[in-house]
Short mmCIF file of C-alpha atoms in Angstrom, two decimals:
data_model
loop_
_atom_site.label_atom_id
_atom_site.label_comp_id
_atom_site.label_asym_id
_atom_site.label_seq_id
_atom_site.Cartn_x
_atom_site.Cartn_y
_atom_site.Cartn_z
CA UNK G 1 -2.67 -3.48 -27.42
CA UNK G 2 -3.14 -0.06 -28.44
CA UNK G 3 -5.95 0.14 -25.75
CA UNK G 4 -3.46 -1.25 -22.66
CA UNK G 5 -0.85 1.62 -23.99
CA UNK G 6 -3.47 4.47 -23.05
CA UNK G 7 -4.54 2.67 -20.16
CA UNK G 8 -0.60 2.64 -19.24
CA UNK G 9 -0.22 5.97 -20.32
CA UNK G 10 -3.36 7.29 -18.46
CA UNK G 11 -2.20 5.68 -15.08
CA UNK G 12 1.31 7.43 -15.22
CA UNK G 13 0.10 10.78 -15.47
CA UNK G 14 -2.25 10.23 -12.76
CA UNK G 15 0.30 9.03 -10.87
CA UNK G 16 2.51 11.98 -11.52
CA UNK G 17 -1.11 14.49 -11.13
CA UNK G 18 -1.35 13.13 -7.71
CA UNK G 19 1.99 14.00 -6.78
CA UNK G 20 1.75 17.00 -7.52
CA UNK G 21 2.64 17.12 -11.28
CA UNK G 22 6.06 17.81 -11.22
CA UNK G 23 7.05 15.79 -14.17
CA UNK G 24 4.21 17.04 -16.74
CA UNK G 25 5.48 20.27 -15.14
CA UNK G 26 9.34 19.55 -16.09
CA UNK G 27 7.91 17.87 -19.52
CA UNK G 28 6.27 20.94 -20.94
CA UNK G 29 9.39 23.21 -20.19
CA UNK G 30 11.42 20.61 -22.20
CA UNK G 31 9.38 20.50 -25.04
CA UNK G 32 8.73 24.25 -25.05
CA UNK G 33 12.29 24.81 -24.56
CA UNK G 34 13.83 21.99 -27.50
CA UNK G 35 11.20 23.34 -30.27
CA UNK G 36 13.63 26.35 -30.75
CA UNK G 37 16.47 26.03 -28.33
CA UNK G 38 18.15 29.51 -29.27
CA UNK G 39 15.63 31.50 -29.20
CA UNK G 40 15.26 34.45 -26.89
CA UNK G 41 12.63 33.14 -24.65
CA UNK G 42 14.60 29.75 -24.52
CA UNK G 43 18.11 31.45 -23.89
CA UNK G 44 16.60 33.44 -21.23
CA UNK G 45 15.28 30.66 -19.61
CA UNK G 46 18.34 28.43 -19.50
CA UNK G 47 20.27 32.06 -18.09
CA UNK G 48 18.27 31.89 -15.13
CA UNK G 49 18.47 27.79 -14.74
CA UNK G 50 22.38 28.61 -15.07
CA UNK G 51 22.08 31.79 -12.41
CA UNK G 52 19.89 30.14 -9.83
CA UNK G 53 22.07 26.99 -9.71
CA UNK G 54 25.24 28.77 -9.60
CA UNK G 55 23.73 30.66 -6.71
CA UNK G 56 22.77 27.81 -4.90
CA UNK G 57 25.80 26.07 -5.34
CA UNK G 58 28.13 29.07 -3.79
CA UNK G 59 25.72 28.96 -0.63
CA UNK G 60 25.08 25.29 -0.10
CA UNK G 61 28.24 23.14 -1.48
CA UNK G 62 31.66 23.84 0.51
CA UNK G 63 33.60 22.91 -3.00
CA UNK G 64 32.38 25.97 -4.78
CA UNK G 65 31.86 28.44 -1.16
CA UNK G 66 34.98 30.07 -2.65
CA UNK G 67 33.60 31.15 -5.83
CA UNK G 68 30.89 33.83 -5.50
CA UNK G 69 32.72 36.73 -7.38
CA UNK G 70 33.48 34.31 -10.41
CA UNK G 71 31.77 34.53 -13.47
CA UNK G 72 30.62 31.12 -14.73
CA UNK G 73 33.49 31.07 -17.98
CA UNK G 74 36.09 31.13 -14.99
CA UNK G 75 34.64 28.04 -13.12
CA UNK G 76 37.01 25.31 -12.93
CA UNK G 77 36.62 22.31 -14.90
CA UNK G 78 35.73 19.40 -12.93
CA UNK G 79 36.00 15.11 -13.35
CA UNK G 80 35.51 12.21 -11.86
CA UNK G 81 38.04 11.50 -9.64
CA UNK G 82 38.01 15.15 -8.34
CA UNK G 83 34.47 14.66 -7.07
CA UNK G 84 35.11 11.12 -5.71
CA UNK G 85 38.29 12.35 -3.89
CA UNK G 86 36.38 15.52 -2.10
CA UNK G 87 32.92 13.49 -2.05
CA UNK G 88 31.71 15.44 1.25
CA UNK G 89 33.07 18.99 -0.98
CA UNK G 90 30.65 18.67 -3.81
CA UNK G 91 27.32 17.56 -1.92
CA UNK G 92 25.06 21.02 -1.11
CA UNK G 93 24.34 20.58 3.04
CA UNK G 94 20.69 21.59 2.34
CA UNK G 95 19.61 18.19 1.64
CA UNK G 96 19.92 14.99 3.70
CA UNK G 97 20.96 11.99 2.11
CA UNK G 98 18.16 9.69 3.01
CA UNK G 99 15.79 11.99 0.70
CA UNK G 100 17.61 11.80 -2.44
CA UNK G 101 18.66 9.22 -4.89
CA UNK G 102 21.98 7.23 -5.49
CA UNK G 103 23.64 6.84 -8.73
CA UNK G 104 26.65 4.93 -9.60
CA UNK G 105 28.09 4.25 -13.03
CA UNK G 106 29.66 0.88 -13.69
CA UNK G 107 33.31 2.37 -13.65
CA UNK G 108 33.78 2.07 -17.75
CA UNK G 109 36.50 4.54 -17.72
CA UNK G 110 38.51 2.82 -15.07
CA UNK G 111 36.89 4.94 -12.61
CA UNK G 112 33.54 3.75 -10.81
CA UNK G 113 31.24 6.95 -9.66
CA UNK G 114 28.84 7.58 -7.06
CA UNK G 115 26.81 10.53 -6.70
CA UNK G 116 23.13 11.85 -5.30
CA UNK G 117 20.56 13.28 -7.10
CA UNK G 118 17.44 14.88 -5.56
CA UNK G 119 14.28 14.43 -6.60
CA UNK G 120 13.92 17.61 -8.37
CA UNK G 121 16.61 15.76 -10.97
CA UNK G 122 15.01 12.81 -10.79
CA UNK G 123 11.94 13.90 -12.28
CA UNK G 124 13.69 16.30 -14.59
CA UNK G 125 15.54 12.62 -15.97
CA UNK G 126 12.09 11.24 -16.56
CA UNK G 127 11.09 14.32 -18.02
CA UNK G 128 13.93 14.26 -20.46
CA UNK G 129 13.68 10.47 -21.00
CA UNK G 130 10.01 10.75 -22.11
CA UNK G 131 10.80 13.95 -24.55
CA UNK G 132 13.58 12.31 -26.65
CA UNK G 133 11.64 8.91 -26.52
CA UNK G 134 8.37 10.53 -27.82
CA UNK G 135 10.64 12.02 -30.75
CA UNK G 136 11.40 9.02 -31.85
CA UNK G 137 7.62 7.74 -31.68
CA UNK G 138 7.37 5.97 -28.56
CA UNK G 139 5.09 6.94 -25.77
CA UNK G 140 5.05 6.16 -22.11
CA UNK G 141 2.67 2.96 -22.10
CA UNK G 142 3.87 1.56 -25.30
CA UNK G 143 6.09 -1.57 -25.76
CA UNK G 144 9.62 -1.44 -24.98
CA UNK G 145 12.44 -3.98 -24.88
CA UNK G 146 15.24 -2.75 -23.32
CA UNK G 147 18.69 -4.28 -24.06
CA UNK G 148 21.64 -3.73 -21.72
CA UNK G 149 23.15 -5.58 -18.71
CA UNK G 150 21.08 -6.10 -15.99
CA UNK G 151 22.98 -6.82 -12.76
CA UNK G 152 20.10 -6.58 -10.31
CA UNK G 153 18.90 -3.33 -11.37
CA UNK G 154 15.58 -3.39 -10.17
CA UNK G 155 12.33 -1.55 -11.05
CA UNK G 156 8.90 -2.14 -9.40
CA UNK G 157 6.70 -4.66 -10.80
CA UNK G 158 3.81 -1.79 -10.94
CA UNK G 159 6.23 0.03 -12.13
CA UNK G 160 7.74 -2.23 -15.34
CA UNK G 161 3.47 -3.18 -15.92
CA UNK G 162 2.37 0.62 -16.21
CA UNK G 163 6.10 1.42 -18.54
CA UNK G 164 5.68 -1.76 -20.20
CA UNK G 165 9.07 -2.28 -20.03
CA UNK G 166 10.66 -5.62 -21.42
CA UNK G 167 14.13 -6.32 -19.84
CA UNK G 168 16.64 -8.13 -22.10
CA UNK G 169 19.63 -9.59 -20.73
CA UNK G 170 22.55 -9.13 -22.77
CA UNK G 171 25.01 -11.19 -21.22
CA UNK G 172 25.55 -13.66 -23.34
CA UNK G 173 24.44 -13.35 -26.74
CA UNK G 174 24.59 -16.37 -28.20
CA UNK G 175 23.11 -17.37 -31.12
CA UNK G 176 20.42 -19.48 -29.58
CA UNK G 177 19.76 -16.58 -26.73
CA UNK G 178 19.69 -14.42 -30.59
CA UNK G 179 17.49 -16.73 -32.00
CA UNK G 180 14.77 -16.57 -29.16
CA UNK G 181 15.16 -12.68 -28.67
CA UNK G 182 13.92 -12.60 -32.62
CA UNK G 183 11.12 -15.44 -31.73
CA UNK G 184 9.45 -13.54 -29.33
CA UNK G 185 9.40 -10.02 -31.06
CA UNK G 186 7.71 -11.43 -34.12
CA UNK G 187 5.32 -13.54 -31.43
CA UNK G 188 5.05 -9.75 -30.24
CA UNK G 189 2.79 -8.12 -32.84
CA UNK G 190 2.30 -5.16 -30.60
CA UNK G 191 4.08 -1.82 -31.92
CA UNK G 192 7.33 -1.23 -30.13
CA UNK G 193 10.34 -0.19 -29.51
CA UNK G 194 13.85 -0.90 -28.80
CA UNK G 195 16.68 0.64 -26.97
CA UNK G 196 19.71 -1.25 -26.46
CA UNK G 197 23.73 -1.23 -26.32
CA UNK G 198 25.23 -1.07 -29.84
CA UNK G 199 27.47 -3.67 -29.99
CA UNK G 200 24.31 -5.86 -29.22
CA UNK G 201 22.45 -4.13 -32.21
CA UNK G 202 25.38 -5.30 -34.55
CA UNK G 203 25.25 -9.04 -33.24
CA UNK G 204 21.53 -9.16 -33.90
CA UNK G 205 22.14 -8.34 -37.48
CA UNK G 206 25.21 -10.27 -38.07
CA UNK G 207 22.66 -13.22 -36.50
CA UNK G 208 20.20 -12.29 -39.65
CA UNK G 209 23.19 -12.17 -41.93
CA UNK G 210 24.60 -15.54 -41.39
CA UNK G 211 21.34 -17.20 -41.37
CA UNK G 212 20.14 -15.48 -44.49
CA UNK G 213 16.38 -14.39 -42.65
CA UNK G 214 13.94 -12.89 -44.37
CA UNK G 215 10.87 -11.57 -43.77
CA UNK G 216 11.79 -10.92 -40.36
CA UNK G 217 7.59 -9.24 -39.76
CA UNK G 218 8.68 -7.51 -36.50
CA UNK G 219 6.54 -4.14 -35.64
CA UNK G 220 9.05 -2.19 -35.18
CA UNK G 221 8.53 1.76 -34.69
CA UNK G 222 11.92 2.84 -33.96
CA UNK G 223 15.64 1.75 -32.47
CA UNK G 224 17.72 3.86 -30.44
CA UNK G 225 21.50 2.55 -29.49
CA UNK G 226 23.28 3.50 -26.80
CA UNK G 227 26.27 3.64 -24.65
CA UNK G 228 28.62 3.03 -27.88
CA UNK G 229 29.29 4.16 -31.03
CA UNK G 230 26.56 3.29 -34.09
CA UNK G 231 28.63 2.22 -36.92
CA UNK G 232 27.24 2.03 -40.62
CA UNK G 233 27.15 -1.57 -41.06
CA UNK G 234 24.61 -1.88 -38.15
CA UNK G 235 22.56 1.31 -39.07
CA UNK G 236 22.15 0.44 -42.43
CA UNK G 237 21.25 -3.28 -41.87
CA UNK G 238 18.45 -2.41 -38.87
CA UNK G 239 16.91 0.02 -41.76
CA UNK G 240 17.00 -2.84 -43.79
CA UNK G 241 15.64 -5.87 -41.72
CA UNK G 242 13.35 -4.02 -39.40
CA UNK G 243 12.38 -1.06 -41.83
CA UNK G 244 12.74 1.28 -38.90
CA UNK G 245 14.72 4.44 -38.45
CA UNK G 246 17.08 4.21 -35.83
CA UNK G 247 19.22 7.11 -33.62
CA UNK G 248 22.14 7.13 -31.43
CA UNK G 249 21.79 8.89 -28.13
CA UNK G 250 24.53 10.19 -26.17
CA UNK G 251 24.21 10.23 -22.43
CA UNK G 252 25.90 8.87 -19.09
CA UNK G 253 24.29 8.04 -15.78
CA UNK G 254 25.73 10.40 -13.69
CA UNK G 255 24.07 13.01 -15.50
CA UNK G 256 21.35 12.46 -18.16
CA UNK G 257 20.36 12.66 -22.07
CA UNK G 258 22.28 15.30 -23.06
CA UNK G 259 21.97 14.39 -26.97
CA UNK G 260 20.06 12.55 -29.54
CA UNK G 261 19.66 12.43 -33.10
CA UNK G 262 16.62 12.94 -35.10
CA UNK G 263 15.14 10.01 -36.89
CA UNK G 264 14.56 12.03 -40.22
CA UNK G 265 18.13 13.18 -39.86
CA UNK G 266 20.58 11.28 -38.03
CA UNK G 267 23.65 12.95 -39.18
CA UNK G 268 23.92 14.99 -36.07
CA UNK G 269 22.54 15.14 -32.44
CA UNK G 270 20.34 17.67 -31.08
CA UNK G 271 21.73 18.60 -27.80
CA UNK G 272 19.14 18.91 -24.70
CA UNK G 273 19.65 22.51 -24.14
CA UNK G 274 16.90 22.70 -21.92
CA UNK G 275 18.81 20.82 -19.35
CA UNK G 276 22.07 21.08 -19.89
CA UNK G 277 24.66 23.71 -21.06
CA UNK G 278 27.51 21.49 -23.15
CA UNK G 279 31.31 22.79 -24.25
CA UNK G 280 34.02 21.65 -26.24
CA UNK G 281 37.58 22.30 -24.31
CA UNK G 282 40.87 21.23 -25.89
CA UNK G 283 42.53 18.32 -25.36
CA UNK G 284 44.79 19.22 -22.96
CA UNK G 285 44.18 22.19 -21.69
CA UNK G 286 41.13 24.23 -20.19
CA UNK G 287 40.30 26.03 -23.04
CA UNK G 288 37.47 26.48 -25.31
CA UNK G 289 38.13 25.17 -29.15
CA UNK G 290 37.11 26.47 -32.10
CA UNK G 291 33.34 25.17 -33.76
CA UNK G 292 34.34 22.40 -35.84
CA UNK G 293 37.16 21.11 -33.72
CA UNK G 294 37.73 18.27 -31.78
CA UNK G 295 38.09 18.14 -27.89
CA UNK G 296 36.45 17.38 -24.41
CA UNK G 297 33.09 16.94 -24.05
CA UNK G 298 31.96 19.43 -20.95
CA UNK G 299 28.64 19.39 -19.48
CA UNK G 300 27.01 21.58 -16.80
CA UNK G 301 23.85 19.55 -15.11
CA UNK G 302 21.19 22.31 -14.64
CA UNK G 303 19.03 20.00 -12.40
CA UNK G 304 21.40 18.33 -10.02
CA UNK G 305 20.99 20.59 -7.17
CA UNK G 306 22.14 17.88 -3.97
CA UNK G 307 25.41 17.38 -5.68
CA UNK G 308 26.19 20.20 -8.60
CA UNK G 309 28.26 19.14 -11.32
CA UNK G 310 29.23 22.20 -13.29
CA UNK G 311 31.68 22.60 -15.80
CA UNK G 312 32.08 18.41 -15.78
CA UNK G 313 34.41 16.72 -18.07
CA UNK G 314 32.51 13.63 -19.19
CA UNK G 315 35.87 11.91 -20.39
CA UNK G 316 34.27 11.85 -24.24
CA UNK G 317 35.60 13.57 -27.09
CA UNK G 318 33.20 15.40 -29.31
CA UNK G 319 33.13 18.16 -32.40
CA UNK G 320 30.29 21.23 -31.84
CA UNK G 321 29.08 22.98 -35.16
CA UNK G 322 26.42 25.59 -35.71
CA UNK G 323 24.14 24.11 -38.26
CA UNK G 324 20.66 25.86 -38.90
CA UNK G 325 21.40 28.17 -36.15
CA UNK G 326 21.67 25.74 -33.69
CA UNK G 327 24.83 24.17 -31.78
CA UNK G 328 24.90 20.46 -32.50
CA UNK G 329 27.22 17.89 -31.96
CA UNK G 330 28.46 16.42 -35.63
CA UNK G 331 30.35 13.60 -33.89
CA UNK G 332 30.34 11.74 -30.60
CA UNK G 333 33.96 10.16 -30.09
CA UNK G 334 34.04 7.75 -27.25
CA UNK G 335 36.48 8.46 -24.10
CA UNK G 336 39.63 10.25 -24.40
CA UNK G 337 41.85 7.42 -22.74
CA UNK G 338 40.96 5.56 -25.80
CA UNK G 339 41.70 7.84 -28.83
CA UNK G 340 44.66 6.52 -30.76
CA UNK G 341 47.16 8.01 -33.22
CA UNK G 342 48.93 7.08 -36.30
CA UNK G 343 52.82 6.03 -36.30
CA UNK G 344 53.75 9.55 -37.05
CA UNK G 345 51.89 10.61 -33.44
CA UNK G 346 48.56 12.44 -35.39
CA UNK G 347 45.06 12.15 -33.70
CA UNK G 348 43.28 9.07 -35.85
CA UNK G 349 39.40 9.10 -34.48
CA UNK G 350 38.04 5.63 -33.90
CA UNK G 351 35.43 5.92 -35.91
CA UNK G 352 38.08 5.32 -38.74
CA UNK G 353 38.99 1.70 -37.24
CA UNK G 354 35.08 0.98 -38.20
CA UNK G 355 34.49 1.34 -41.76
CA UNK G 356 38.17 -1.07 -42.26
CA UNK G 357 36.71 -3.65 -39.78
CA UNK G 358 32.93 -3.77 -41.68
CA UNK G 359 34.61 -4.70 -44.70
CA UNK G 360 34.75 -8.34 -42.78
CA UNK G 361 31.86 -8.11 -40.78
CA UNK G 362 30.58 -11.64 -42.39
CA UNK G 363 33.73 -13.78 -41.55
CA UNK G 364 34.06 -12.02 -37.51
CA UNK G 365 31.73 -12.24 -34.50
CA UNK G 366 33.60 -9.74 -32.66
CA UNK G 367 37.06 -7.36 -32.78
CA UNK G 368 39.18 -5.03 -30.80
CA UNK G 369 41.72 -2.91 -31.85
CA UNK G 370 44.53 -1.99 -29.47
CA UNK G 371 47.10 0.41 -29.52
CA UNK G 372 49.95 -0.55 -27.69
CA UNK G 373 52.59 1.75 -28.47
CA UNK G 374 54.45 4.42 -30.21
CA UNK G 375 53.83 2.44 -33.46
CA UNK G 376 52.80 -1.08 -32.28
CA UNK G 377 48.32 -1.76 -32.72
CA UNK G 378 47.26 -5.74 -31.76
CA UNK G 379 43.98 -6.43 -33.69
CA UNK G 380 41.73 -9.12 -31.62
CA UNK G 381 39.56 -11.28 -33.72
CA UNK G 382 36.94 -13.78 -32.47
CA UNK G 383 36.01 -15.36 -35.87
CA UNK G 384 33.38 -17.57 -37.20
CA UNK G 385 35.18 -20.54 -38.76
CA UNK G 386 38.36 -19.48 -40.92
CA UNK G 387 40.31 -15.80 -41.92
CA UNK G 388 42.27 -15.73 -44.83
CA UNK G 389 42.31 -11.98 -45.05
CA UNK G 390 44.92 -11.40 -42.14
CA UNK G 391 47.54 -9.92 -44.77
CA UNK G 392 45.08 -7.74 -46.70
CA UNK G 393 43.50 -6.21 -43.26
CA UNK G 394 46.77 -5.10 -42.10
CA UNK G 395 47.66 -3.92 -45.21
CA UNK G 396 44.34 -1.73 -44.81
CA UNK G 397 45.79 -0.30 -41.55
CA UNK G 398 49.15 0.48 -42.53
CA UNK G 399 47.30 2.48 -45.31
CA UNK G 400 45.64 4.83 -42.49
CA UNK G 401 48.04 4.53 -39.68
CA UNK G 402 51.28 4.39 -41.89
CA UNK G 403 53.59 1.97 -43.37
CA UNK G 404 55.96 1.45 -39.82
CA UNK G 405 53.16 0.76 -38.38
CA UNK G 406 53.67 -2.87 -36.79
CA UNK G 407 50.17 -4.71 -36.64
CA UNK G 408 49.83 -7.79 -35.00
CA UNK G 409 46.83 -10.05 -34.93
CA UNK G 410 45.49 -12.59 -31.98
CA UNK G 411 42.77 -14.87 -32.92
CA UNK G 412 40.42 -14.88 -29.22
CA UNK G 413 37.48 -17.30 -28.13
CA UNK G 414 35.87 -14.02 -26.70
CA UNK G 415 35.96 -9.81 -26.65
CA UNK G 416 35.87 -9.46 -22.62
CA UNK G 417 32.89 -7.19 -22.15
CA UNK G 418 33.02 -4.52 -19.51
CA UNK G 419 30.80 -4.47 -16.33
CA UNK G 420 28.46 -2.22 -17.68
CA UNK G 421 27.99 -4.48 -20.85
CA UNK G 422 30.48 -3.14 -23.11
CA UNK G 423 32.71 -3.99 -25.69
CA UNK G 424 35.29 -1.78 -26.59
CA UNK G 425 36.37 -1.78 -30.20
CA UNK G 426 39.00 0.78 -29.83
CA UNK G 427 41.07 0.51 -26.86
CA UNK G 428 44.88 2.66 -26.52
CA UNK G 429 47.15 0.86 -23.43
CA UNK G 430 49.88 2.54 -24.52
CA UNK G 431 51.28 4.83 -21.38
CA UNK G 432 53.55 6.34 -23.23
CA UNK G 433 51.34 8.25 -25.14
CA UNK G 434 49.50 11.51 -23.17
CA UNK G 435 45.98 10.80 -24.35
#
C-alpha cells in the first residue's frame, strides 16, 4: 500500500506540474512561512499579502471603493448577513463568475452563505489543506476516511482514486452502521488517517465502551476532529483505543484552515498566519481585547481575491495569547449566539457544560443543554436504558450556574442534528439575553 501512496502522490504533483505548479508554488510559501510565523522575513511577507489585497479590493469591489485613505485597523468589521444582503457590493468586477468557484456553508448559524472564490484561493485551500495534514503525518496519496455529512458533495472519481479518499456517511450512526465502520478499518491494514465531525468521534468510542472492545488493531497514524468542540472524554479515549494522537482544527468553509493544533502539543492551535491575519474584538463592540481575553473571532482571508472578506466576523468566540513568541489561540469557543451565562447574568463558556456531562458519558448516547432564559437551562438526554442520576446532575449545575438556577430535564428518542451534520451540545434560545 505504501507503493500505491507514492504512485498517488506522484500523479498529483504532476498534475499540479502540468498546470503550471501553482499549488507546490502556494505549498512552499506555507511551509516557509508557518516554520517561524513572526519572523521578519515572514511578517514582511504577510505585509505585502495584506497591502496588495487591500489594494485590489479598493479598485475592484464597489463595497470597499470608499476606503482608499483608510488604514487597515479602521476597516469595518464585516459578517454574514452584511455580505449576503450587498452580494453584488463585495464581489471584485475583475473576474467573471463562470471562472471561479462557489461555496456555500450549510447555514449552522441560522444563516446559510454563498460566496466565490477564484482559483488563486482555491489552490491556496489545497495548499493549506496539504500543510496542516502533512503535520499531522498524512500525505497526499495516503489513506483517508473522511467522516462528515455528505449531501451530494461530489468529487471526481480520478479525483477520490489519486486522494484516496474514503467517504463516510455520518447520518445515522447507529450502532450496527458503528459496528461496520470499525469492521472495515481493521479489514484496512493500510496506514491511515481520519478526519471527521466530533460528535461522531465521541459515538465511536462510547460504541467501544459499551461493548467492552479490545484490541481494536486499527493502523491508525493520526485523528483530526472538526467542525465542533473536542472534549476530554473523546480525546483521551481515541489515545487510548487507537494509540494515535489526535488534534482539533478550527476552520469554516467560507474561508479556510485558519488553525490547528500540534499533535505533540495539543493544548493550543497554531494559527495559519501565512494565510490569514486573525483578531480578537469584544463582544459587543468593535474593539480589540486584551491577550488573554475572550471575544470575536475576526479573520481577514489573504487569498480570496473575487470576493474579499476582510476584517470578517466568523460568529466564534475565541481567547489569543502570546506563547513562545507566537500568537496562538488557547481556546476555540463555538458561535456567539450560543454562549450562555449563569443565573447571576456572568459569561459561563461551554466548554464547562462538558466535563459535568462526561461524568455520565456511559449511561447517555447523546445531550443538549439549553438555555432558555434569565435563569431557566432544559437538559436533553437520549439515554441508553435507565438514569437514576437526574437529581445529582442538576445538583452539578446549580453548583456552576447557581442555586436559582431552575434546571429541567426531557428524556428525547434523538439530538436533531443540523444540516451540516451537527449536534449542538450547547444551545442559548433565550432572546432576552444580548448574546
Amino acid at each position: 500500500m505504501a507503493i500505491g501512496s507514492t504512485i498517488r502522490r506522484i500523479g498529483f504533483w504532476t498534475i499540479d506540474t502540468i498546470k503550471g505548479g501553482n499549488i507546490r508554488r502556494h505549498y512552499q510559501e506555507v511551509s516557509e512561512i508557518m516554520q517561524n510565523p513572526f519572523s521578519e522575513r515572514a511578517v514582511d511577507k504577510r505585509n505585502r499579502l495584506l497591502e496588495e489585497l487591500l489594494d485590489h479590493s479598493i479598485r475592484t469591489v464597489p463595497f470597499y471603493s470608499k476606503y482608499e485613505q483608510v488604514n487597515f485597523t479602521r476597516l469595518p468589521i464585516i459578517g454574514k448577513d452584511l455580505v449576503q444582503n450587498n452580494f453584488d457590493s463585495f464581489k471584485s468586477n475583475k473576474f467573471r463568475t463562470k471562472e471561479l468557484c462557489k461555496v456555500s456553508t450549510s447555514g449552522s448559524t441560522g444563516i446559510p452563505f454563498l460566496l466565490f472564490i477564484n482559483q488563486d484561493k482555491r489552490s491556496r485551500n489545497i495548499a493549506d489543506t496539504l500543510y496542516f495534514f502533512n503535520n499531522v503525518g498524512y500525505n497526499i496519496g495516503d489513506r483517508l476516511y473522511y467522516l462528515r455529512l455528505w449531501n451530494g458533495e461530489q468529487k471526481s472519481e480520478l479525483k477520490r482514486l489519486l486522494q484516496n479518499i474514503v467517504k463516510v456517511n455520518i447520518s445515522k450512526m447507529t450502532d450496527g452502521f458503528v459496528n461496520d465502520l470499525l469492521n472495515e478499518l481493521r479489514r484496512d491494514n493500510s496506514p491511515k488517517c481520519i478526519i471527521a465531525i466530533a460528535s461522531s468521534l465521541e459515538t465511536l468510542c462510547k460504541y467501544i465502551d459499551r461493548n467492552n472492545l479490545k484490541n481494536l488493531d486499527i493502523n491508525i497514524k493520526s485523528i483530526i476532529a472538526n467542525s465542533e468542540a473536542l472534549n476530554d472524554y473523546t480525546k483521551k479515549s481515541i489515545e487510548k483505543y487507537f494509540n494515535a494522537p489526535i488534534v482539533s482544527r478550527y476552520s469554516n468553509e467560507e474561508q479556510g484552515i485558519i488553525a490547528q493544533q500540534k499533535t505533540d502539543d495539543n493544548k493550543y492551535f497554531h494559527i495559519n498566519w501565512a494565510s490569514y491575519i486573525v483578531e480578537i474584538f469584544h463582544m459587543d463592540k468593535d474593539i480589540p481585547v486584551k491577550a488573554g481575553e475572550v471575544g470575536r473571532i475576526i479573520v481577514t482571508d489573504l487569498f480570496n481575491y473575487s470576493m474579499p472578506l476582510i476584517r470578517y466576523d466568523t460568529g466564534d468566540i475565541g481567547v489569543m495569547e502570546l506563547i513562545d513568541n507566537e500568537r496562538v489561540l488557547t481556546c476555540v469557543e463555538g458561535r456567539k449566539m450560543d454562549l450562555i451565562y449563569n443565573t447571576a447574568g456572568d459569561l459561563i463558556s461551554s466548554y464547562c457544560v462538558y466535563p459535568v456531562m462526561d461524568k455520565y458519558n456511559h449511561l447517555i448516547k447523546q445531550y443538549q443543554f439549553i438555555q432558555i432564559g434569565k435563569k431557566e437551562y432544559l437538559i436533553k438526554l437520549n439515554i441508553h436504558k435507565e438514569f437514576i442520576y437526574s437529581e445529582k446532575l442538576i445538583k452539578n449545575f446549580k453548583a456552576m450556574l447557581g442555586t436559582n438556577a431552575e434546571i429541567s430535564i426531557e428524556y428525547v428518542n434523538e439530538i436533531p442534528e443540523l444540516s451540516s451534520g451537527k449536534r449542538k451540545k450547547v444551545m442559548n434560545t433565550n432572546s432576552q439575553i444580548d448574546t
